[in-house]
């Protein structure tokens, strides 16, 4: 029973993180940073700023 609860918790956490990333537009931002390497600002700097 413990392992089932742990898996449910992990799935809930993944869902929550995914929803948060979609809400703030991080996926789109990641694509822009990765495809446009001309930027001097790294993705980790942007994430730490958030």
PDB file of N, CA and C in Angstrom:
ATOM      1  N   UNK A   1       0.821  -1.189   0.000  1.00  0.00           N
ATOM      2  CA  UNK A   1       0.000   0.000   0.000  1.00  0.00           C
ATOM      3  C   UNK A   1       0.868   1.257   0.000  1.00  0.00           C
ATOM      4  N   UNK A   2       1.978   1.205   0.692  1.00  0.00           N
ATOM      5  CA  UNK A   2       2.876   2.347   0.768  1.00  0.00           C
ATOM      6  C   UNK A   2       3.428   2.729  -0.596  1.00  0.00           C
ATOM      7  N   UNK A   3       3.812   1.723  -1.382  1.00  0.00           N
ATOM      8  CA  UNK A   3       4.391   2.005  -2.692  1.00  0.00           C
ATOM      9  C   UNK A   3       3.351   2.596  -3.644  1.00  0.00           C
ATOM     10  N   UNK A   4       2.110   2.177  -3.517  1.00  0.00           N
ATOM     11  CA  UNK A   4       1.040   2.738  -4.351  1.00  0.00           C
ATOM     12  C   UNK A   4       0.835   4.211  -4.014  1.00  0.00           C
ATOM     13  N   UNK A   5       0.839   4.529  -2.731  1.00  0.00           N
ATOM     14  CA  UNK A   5       0.696   5.920  -2.308  1.00  0.00           C
ATOM     15  C   UNK A   5       1.875   6.754  -2.792  1.00  0.00           C
ATOM     16  N   UNK A   6       3.069   6.178  -2.754  1.00  0.00           N
ATOM     17  CA  UNK A   6       4.256   6.893  -3.207  1.00  0.00           C
ATOM     18  C   UNK A   6       4.174   7.178  -4.709  1.00  0.00           C
ATOM     19  N   UNK A   7       3.735   6.204  -5.483  1.00  0.00           N
ATOM     20  CA  UNK A   7       3.589   6.383  -6.931  1.00  0.00           C
ATOM     21  C   UNK A   7       2.537   7.447  -7.232  1.00  0.00           C
ATOM     22  N   UNK A   8       1.432   7.422  -6.497  1.00  0.00           N
ATOM     23  CA  UNK A   8       0.395   8.438  -6.678  1.00  0.00           C
ATOM     24  C   UNK A   8       0.932   9.833  -6.360  1.00  0.00           C
ATOM     25  N   UNK A   9       1.708   9.935  -5.295  1.00  0.00           N
ATOM     26  CA  UNK A   9       2.305  11.212  -4.920  1.00  0.00           C
ATOM     27  C   UNK A   9       3.267  11.697  -5.992  1.00  0.00           C
ATOM     28  N   UNK A  10       4.087  10.790  -6.525  1.00  0.00           N
ATOM     29  CA  UNK A  10       5.027  11.158  -7.585  1.00  0.00           C
ATOM     30  C   UNK A  10       4.282  11.630  -8.831  1.00  0.00           C
ATOM     31  N   UNK A  11       3.210  10.942  -9.179  1.00  0.00           N
ATOM     32  CA  UNK A  11       2.421  11.341 -10.346  1.00  0.00           C
ATOM     33  C   UNK A  11       1.770  12.702 -10.134  1.00  0.00           C
ATOM     34  N   UNK A  12       1.268  12.942  -8.927  1.00  0.00           N
ATOM     35  CA  UNK A  12       0.680  14.241  -8.612  1.00  0.00           C
ATOM     36  C   UNK A  12       1.725  15.344  -8.708  1.00  0.00           C
ATOM     37  N   UNK A  13       2.921  15.064  -8.216  1.00  0.00           N
ATOM     38  CA  UNK A  13       4.005  16.043  -8.263  1.00  0.00           C
ATOM     39  C   UNK A  13       4.399  16.345  -9.701  1.00  0.00           C
ATOM     40  N   UNK A  14       4.524  15.305 -10.521  1.00  0.00           N
ATOM     41  CA  UNK A  14       4.866  15.508 -11.937  1.00  0.00           C
ATOM     42  C   UNK A  14       3.796  16.341 -12.630  1.00  0.00           C
ATOM     43  N   UNK A  15       2.554  16.059 -12.325  1.00  0.00           N
ATOM     44  CA  UNK A  15       1.451  16.808 -12.922  1.00  0.00           C
ATOM     45  C   UNK A  15       1.486  18.266 -12.485  1.00  0.00           C
ATOM     46  N   UNK A  16       1.759  18.494 -11.217  1.00  0.00           N
ATOM     47  CA  UNK A  16       1.833  19.849 -10.686  1.00  0.00           C
ATOM     48  C   UNK A  16       2.972  20.630 -11.330  1.00  0.00           C
ATOM     49  N   UNK A  17       4.134  20.000 -11.458  1.00  0.00           N
ATOM     50  CA  UNK A  17       5.284  20.655 -12.085  1.00  0.00           C
ATOM     51  C   UNK A  17       4.980  20.968 -13.546  1.00  0.00           C
ATOM     52  N   UNK A  18       4.378  20.025 -14.242  1.00  0.00           N
ATOM     53  CA  UNK A  18       4.023  20.233 -15.646  1.00  0.00           C
ATOM     54  C   UNK A  18       3.040  21.390 -15.796  1.00  0.00           C
ATOM     55  N   UNK A  19       2.061  21.451 -14.928  1.00  0.00           N
ATOM     56  CA  UNK A  19       1.085  22.541 -14.973  1.00  0.00           C
ATOM     57  C   UNK A  19       1.753  23.880 -14.705  1.00  0.00           C
ATOM     58  N   UNK A  20       2.663  23.915 -13.753  1.00  0.00           N
ATOM     59  CA  UNK A  20       3.376  25.149 -13.425  1.00  0.00           C
ATOM     60  C   UNK A  20       4.230  25.609 -14.599  1.00  0.00           C
ATOM     61  N   UNK A  21       4.941  24.666 -15.226  1.00  0.00           N
ATOM     62  CA  UNK A  21       5.792  24.998 -16.372  1.00  0.00           C
ATOM     63  C   UNK A  21       4.945  25.555 -17.512  1.00  0.00           C
ATOM     64  N   UNK A  22       3.806  24.943 -17.759  1.00  0.00           N
ATOM     65  CA  UNK A  22       2.914  25.442 -18.810  1.00  0.00           C
ATOM     66  C   UNK A  22       2.347  26.808 -18.451  1.00  0.00           C
ATOM     67  N   UNK A  23       2.041  27.009 -17.189  1.00  0.00           N
ATOM     68  CA  UNK A  23       1.453  28.266 -16.749  1.00  0.00           C
ATOM     69  C   UNK A  23       2.410  29.435 -16.948  1.00  0.00           C
ATOM     70  N   UNK A  24       3.675  29.252 -16.606  1.00  0.00           N
ATOM     71  CA  UNK A  24       4.629  30.354 -16.731  1.00  0.00           C
ATOM     72  C   UNK A  24       5.292  30.399 -18.098  1.00  0.00           C
ATOM     73  N   UNK A  25       4.990  29.425 -18.952  1.00  0.00           N
ATOM     74  CA  UNK A  25       5.541  29.436 -20.301  1.00  0.00           C
ATOM     75  C   UNK A  25       6.997  29.035 -20.373  1.00  0.00           C
ATOM     76  N   UNK A  26       7.452  28.217 -19.449  1.00  0.00           N
ATOM     77  CA  UNK A  26       8.862  27.831 -19.407  1.00  0.00           C
ATOM     78  C   UNK A  26       9.255  26.970 -20.600  1.00  0.00           C
ATOM     79  N   UNK A  27       8.343  26.151 -21.086  1.00  0.00           N
ATOM     80  CA  UNK A  27       8.665  25.305 -22.242  1.00  0.00           C
ATOM     81  C   UNK A  27       8.965  26.164 -23.463  1.00  0.00           C
ATOM     82  N   UNK A  28       8.148  27.178 -23.675  1.00  0.00           N
ATOM     83  CA  UNK A  28       8.367  28.086 -24.808  1.00  0.00           C
ATOM     84  C   UNK A  28       9.674  28.854 -24.625  1.00  0.00           C
ATOM     85  N   UNK A  29       9.928  29.297 -23.414  1.00  0.00           N
ATOM     86  CA  UNK A  29      11.156  30.025 -23.116  1.00  0.00           C
ATOM     87  C   UNK A  29      12.380  29.152 -23.343  1.00  0.00           C
ATOM     88  N   UNK A  30      12.303  27.893 -22.934  1.00  0.00           N
ATOM     89  CA  UNK A  30      13.407  26.961 -23.133  1.00  0.00           C
ATOM     90  C   UNK A  30      13.708  26.789 -24.612  1.00  0.00           C
ATOM     91  N   UNK A  31      12.672  26.646 -25.419  1.00  0.00           N
ATOM     92  CA  UNK A  31      12.870  26.499 -26.859  1.00  0.00           C
ATOM     93  C   UNK A  31      13.528  27.740 -27.440  1.00  0.00           C
ATOM     94  N   UNK A  32      13.101  28.911 -26.999  1.00  0.00           N
ATOM     95  CA  UNK A  32      13.678  30.145 -27.519  1.00  0.00           C
ATOM     96  C   UNK A  32      15.145  30.268 -27.136  1.00  0.00           C
ATOM     97  N   UNK A  33      15.476  29.922 -25.909  1.00  0.00           N
ATOM     98  CA  UNK A  33      16.870  30.015 -25.463  1.00  0.00           C
ATOM     99  C   UNK A  33      17.723  28.987 -26.191  1.00  0.00           C
ATOM    100  N   UNK A  34      17.214  27.768 -26.364  1.00  0.00           N
ATOM    101  CA  UNK A  34      17.990  26.721 -27.013  1.00  0.00           C
ATOM    102  C   UNK A  34      18.170  26.964 -28.503  1.00  0.00           C
ATOM    103  N   UNK A  35      17.178  27.523 -29.163  1.00  0.00           N
ATOM    104  CA  UNK A  35      17.273  27.743 -30.598  1.00  0.00           C
ATOM    105  C   UNK A  35      17.946  29.069 -30.934  1.00  0.00           C
ATOM    106  N   UNK A  36      17.994  29.966 -29.992  1.00  0.00           N
ATOM    107  CA  UNK A  36      18.622  31.269 -30.228  1.00  0.00           C
ATOM    108  C   UNK A  36      19.764  31.431 -29.233  1.00  0.00           C
ATOM    109  N   UNK A  37      20.863  30.812 -29.516  1.00  0.00           N
ATOM    110  CA  UNK A  37      22.005  30.820 -28.601  1.00  0.00           C
ATOM    111  C   UNK A  37      22.743  32.155 -28.592  1.00  0.00           C
ATOM    112  N   UNK A  38      22.226  33.155 -29.282  1.00  0.00           N
ATOM    113  CA  UNK A  38      22.871  34.463 -29.313  1.00  0.00           C
ATOM    114  C   UNK A  38      22.699  35.197 -27.988  1.00  0.00           C
ATOM    115  N   UNK A  39      21.759  34.745 -27.195  1.00  0.00           N
ATOM    116  CA  UNK A  39      21.484  35.389 -25.917  1.00  0.00           C
ATOM    117  C   UNK A  39      22.622  35.139 -24.933  1.00  0.00           C
ATOM    118  N   UNK A  40      22.976  36.164 -24.184  1.00  0.00           N
ATOM    119  CA  UNK A  40      24.023  36.018 -23.169  1.00  0.00           C
ATOM    120  C   UNK A  40      23.450  35.526 -21.841  1.00  0.00           C
ATOM    121  N   UNK A  41      22.130  35.462 -21.754  1.00  0.00           N
ATOM    122  CA  UNK A  41      21.470  35.020 -20.529  1.00  0.00           C
ATOM    123  C   UNK A  41      21.211  33.522 -20.631  1.00  0.00           C
ATOM    124  N   UNK A  42      21.705  32.769 -19.653  1.00  0.00           N
ATOM    125  CA  UNK A  42      21.493  31.323 -19.676  1.00  0.00           C
ATOM    126  C   UNK A  42      20.127  30.981 -19.081  1.00  0.00           C
ATOM    127  N   UNK A  43      19.649  29.804 -19.414  1.00  0.00           N
ATOM    128  CA  UNK A  43      18.352  29.354 -18.907  1.00  0.00           C
ATOM    129  C   UNK A  43      18.374  29.216 -17.389  1.00  0.00           C
ATOM    130  N   UNK A  44      19.496  28.781 -16.827  1.00  0.00           N
ATOM    131  CA  UNK A  44      19.570  28.647 -15.365  1.00  0.00           C
ATOM    132  C   UNK A  44      19.468  30.009 -14.685  1.00  0.00           C
ATOM    133  N   UNK A  45      19.996  31.043 -15.319  1.00  0.00           N
ATOM    134  CA  UNK A  45      19.864  32.390 -14.749  1.00  0.00           C
ATOM    135  C   UNK A  45      18.400  32.824 -14.752  1.00  0.00           C
ATOM    136  N   UNK A  46      17.689  32.488 -15.822  1.00  0.00           N
ATOM    137  CA  UNK A  46      16.276  32.846 -15.909  1.00  0.00           C
ATOM    138  C   UNK A  46      15.473  32.100 -14.851  1.00  0.00           C
ATOM    139  N   UNK A  47      15.756  30.813 -14.693  1.00  0.00           N
ATOM    140  CA  UNK A  47      15.035  30.008 -13.701  1.00  0.00           C
ATOM    141  C   UNK A  47      15.314  30.515 -12.290  1.00  0.00           C
ATOM    142  N   UNK A  48      16.562  30.848 -11.996  1.00  0.00           N
ATOM    143  CA  UNK A  48      16.879  31.345 -10.652  1.00  0.00           C
ATOM    144  C   UNK A  48      16.219  32.695 -10.403  1.00  0.00           C
ATOM    145  N   UNK A  49      16.043  33.486 -11.457  1.00  0.00           N
ATOM    146  CA  UNK A  49      15.377  34.770 -11.321  1.00  0.00           C
ATOM    147  C   UNK A  49      13.905  34.583 -10.984  1.00  0.00           C
ATOM    148  N   UNK A  50      13.290  33.508 -11.542  1.00  0.00           N
ATOM    149  CA  UNK A  50      11.877  33.242 -11.266  1.00  0.00           C
ATOM    150  C   UNK A  50      11.716  32.865  -9.815  1.00  0.00           C
TER     151      UNK A  50
END
